[in-house]
mmCIF file of N, CA and C in Angstrom:
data_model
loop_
_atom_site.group_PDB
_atom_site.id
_atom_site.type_symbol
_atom_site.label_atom_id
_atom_site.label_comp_id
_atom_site.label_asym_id
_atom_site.label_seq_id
_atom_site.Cartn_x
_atom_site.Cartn_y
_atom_site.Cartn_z
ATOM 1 N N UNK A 13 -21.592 5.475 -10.872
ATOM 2 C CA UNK A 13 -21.154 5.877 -9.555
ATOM 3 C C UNK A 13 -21.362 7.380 -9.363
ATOM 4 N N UNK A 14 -21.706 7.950 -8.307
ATOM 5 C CA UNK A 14 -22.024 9.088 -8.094
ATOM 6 C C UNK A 14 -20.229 9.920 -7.542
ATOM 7 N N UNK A 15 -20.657 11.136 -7.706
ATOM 8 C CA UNK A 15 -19.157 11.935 -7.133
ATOM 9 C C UNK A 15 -18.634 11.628 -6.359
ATOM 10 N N UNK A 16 -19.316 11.012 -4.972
ATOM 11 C CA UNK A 16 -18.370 11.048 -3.886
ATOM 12 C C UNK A 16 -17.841 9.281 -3.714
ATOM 13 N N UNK A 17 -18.400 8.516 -5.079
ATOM 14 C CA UNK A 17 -17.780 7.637 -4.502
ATOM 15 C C UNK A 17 -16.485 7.418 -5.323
ATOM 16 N N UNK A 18 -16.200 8.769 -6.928
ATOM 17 C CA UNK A 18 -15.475 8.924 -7.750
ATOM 18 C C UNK A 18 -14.150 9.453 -6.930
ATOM 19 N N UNK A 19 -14.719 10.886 -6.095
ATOM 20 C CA UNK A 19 -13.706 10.871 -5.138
ATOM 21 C C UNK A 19 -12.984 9.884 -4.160
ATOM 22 N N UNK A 20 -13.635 8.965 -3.829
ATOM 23 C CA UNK A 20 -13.226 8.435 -3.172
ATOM 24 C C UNK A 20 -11.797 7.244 -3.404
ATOM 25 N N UNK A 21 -12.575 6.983 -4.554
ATOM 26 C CA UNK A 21 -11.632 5.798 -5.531
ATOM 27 C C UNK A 21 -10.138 7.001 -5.991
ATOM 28 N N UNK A 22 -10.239 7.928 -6.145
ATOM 29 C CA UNK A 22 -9.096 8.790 -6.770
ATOM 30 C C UNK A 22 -8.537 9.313 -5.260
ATOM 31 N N UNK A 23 -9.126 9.356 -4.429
ATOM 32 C CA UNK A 23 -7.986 9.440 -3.307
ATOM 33 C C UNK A 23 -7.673 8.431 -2.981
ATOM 34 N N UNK A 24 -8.399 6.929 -2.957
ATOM 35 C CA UNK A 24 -7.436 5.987 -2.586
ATOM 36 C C UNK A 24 -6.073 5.919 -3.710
ATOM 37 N N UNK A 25 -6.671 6.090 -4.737
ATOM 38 C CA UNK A 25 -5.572 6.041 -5.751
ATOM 39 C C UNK A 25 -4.407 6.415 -5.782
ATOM 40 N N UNK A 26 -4.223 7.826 -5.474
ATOM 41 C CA UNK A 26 -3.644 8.571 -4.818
ATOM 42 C C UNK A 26 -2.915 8.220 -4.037
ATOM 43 N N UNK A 27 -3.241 7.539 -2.781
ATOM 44 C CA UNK A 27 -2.798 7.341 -1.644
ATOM 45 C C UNK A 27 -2.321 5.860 -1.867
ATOM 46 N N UNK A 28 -2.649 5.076 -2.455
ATOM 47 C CA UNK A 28 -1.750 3.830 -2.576
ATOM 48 C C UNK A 28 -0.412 4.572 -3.528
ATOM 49 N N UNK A 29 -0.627 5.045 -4.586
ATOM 50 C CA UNK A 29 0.613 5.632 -5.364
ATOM 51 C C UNK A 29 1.909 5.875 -4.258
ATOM 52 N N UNK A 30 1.500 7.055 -3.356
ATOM 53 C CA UNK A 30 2.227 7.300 -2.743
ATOM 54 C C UNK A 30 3.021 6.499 -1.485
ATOM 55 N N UNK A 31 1.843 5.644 -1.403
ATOM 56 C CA UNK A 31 2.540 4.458 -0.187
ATOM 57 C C UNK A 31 3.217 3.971 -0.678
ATOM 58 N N UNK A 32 3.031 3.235 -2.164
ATOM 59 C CA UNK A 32 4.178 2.654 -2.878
ATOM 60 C C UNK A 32 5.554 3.455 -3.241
ATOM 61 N N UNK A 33 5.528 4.743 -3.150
ATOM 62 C CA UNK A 33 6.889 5.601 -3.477
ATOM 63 C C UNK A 33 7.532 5.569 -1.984
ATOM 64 N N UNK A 34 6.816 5.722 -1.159
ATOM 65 C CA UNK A 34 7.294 5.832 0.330
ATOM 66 C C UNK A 34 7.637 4.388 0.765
ATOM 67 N N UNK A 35 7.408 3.278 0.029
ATOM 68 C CA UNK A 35 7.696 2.024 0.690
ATOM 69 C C UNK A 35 9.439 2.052 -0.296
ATOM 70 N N UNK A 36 9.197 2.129 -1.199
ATOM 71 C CA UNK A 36 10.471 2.213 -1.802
ATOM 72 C C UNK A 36 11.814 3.443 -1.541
ATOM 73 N N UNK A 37 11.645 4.385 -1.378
ATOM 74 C CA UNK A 37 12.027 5.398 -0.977
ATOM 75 C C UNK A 37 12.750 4.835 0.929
ATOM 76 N N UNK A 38 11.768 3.987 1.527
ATOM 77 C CA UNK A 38 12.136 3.389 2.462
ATOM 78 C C UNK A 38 13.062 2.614 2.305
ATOM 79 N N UNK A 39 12.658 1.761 1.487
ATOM 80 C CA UNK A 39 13.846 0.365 1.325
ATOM 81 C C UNK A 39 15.237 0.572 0.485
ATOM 82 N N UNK A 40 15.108 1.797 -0.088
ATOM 83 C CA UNK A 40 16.365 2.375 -0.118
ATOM 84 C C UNK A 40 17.586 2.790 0.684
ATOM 85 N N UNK A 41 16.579 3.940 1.598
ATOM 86 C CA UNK A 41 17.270 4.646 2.565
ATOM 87 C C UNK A 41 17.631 3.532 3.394
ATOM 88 N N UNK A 42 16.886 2.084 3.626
ATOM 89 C CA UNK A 42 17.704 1.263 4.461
ATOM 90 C C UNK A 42 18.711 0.157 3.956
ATOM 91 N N UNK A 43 18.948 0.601 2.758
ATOM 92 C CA UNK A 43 19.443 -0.227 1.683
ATOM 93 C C UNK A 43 19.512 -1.271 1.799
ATOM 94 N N UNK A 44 17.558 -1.957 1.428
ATOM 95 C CA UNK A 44 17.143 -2.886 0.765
ATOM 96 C C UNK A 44 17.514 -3.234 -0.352
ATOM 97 N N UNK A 45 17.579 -2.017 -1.328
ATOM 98 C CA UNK A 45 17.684 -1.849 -2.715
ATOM 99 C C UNK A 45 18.948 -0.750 -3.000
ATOM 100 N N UNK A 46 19.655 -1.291 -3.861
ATOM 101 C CA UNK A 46 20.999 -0.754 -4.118
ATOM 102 C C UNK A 46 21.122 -0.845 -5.573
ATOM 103 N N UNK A 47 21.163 0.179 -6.802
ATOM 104 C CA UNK A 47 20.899 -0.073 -7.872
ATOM 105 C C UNK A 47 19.826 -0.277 -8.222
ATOM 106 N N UNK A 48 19.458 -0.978 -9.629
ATOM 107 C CA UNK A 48 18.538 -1.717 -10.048
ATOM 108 C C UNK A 48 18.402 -3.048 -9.297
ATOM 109 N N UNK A 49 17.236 -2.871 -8.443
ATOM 110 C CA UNK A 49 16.838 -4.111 -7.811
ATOM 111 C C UNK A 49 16.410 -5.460 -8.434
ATOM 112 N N UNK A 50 16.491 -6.621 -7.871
ATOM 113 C CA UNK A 50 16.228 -7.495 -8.458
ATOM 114 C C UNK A 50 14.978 -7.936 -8.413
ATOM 115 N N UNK A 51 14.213 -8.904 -9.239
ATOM 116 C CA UNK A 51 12.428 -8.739 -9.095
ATOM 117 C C UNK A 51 12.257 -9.364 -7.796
ATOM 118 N N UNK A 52 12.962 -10.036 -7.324
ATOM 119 C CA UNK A 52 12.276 -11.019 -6.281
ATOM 120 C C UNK A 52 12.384 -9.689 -4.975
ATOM 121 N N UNK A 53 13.236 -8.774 -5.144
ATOM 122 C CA UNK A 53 13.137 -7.747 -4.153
ATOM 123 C C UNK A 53 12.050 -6.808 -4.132
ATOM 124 N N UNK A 54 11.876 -6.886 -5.505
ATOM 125 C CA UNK A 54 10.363 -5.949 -6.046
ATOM 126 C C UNK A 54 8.944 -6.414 -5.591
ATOM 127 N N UNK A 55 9.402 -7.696 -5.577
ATOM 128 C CA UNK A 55 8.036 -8.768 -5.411
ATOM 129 C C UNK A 55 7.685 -9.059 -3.972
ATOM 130 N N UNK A 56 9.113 -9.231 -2.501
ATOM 131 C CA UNK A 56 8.792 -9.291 -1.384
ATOM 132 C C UNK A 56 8.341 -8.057 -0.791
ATOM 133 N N UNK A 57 8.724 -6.807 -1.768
ATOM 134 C CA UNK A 57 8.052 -5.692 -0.892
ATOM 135 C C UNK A 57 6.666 -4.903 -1.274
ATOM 136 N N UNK A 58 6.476 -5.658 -2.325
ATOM 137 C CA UNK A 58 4.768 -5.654 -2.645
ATOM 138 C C UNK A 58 4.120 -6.602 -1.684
ATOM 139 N N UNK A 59 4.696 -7.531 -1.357
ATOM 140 C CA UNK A 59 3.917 -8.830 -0.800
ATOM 141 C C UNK A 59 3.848 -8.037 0.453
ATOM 142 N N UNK A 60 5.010 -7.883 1.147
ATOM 143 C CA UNK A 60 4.944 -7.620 2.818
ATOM 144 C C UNK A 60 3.837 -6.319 2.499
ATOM 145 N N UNK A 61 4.200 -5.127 1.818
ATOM 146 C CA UNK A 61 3.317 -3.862 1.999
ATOM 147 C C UNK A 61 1.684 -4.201 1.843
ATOM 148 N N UNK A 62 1.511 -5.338 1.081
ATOM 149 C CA UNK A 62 -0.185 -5.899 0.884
ATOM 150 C C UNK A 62 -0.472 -6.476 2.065
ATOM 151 N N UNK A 63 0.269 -7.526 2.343
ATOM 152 C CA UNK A 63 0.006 -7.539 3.811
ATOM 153 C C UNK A 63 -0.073 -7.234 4.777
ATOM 154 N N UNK A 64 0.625 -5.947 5.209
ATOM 155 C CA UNK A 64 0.707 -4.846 5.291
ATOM 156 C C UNK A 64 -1.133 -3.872 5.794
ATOM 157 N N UNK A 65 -1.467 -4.093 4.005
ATOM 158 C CA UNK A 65 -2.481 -3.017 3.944
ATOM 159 C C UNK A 65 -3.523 -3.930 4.560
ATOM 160 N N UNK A 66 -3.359 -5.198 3.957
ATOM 161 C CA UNK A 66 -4.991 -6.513 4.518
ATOM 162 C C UNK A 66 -4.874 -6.185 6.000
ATOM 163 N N UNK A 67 -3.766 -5.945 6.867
ATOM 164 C CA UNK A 67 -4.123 -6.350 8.030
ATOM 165 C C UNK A 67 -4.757 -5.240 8.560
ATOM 166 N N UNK A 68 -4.515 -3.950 8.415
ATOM 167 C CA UNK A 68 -5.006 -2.698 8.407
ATOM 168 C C UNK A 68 -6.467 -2.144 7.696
ATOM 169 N N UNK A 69 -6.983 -2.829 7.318
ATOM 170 C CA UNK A 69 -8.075 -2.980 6.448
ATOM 171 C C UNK A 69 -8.895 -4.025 7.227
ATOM 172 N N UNK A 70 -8.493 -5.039 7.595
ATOM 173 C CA UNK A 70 -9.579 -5.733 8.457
ATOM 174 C C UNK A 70 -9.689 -5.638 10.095
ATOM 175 N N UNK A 71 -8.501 -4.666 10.438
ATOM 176 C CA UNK A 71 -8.685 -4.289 12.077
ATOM 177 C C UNK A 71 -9.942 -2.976 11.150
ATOM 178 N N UNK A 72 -9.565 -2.493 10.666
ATOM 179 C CA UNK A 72 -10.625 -1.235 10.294
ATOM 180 C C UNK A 72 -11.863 -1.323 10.483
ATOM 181 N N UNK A 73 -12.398 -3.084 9.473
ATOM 182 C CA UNK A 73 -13.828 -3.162 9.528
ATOM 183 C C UNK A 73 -13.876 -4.197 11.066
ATOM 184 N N UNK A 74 -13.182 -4.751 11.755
ATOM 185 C CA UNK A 74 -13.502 -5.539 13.053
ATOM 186 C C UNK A 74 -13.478 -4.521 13.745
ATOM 187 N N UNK A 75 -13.369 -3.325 13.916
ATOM 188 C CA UNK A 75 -13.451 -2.442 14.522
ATOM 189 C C UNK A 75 -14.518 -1.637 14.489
ATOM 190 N N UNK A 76 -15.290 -1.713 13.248
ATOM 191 C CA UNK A 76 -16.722 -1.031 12.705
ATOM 192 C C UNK A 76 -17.546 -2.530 13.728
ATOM 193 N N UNK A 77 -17.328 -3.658 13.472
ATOM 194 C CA UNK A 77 -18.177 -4.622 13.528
ATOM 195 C C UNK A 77 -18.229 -4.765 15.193
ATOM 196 N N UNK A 78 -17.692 -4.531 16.129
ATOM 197 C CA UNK A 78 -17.349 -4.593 17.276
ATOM 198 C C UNK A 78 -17.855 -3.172 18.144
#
């Protein structure tokens, strides 16, 4: 892979990291999560935030394609 597509992969990297601190950091402050959460709480807010990202990811490219 050439540089800019090295960059590219390390800012997404980056930037999912942080969506994931900010999704949690969220579900705190609305106290989703109180303590040590339980997995199935861990697990619906990976699910919703992926779904989340798919839907945002394919308006992106229907939007290139259109």
């Amino acid at each position: 892979m050439d540089d800019k597509t090295n960059a590219l992969r390390e800012k997404l990297a980056k930037s999912l990291r942080e969506v994931a601190e900010l999704k949690v950091a969220l579900d705190r402050a609305e106290g989703k999560i109180q303590g040590g959460p339980h997995y199935n709480v861990i697990e619906d807010a990976a699910h919703d935030l992926g779904c989340e990202v798919s839907r945002l990811v394919q308006q992106r490219h229907m939007a290139e394609v259109v």
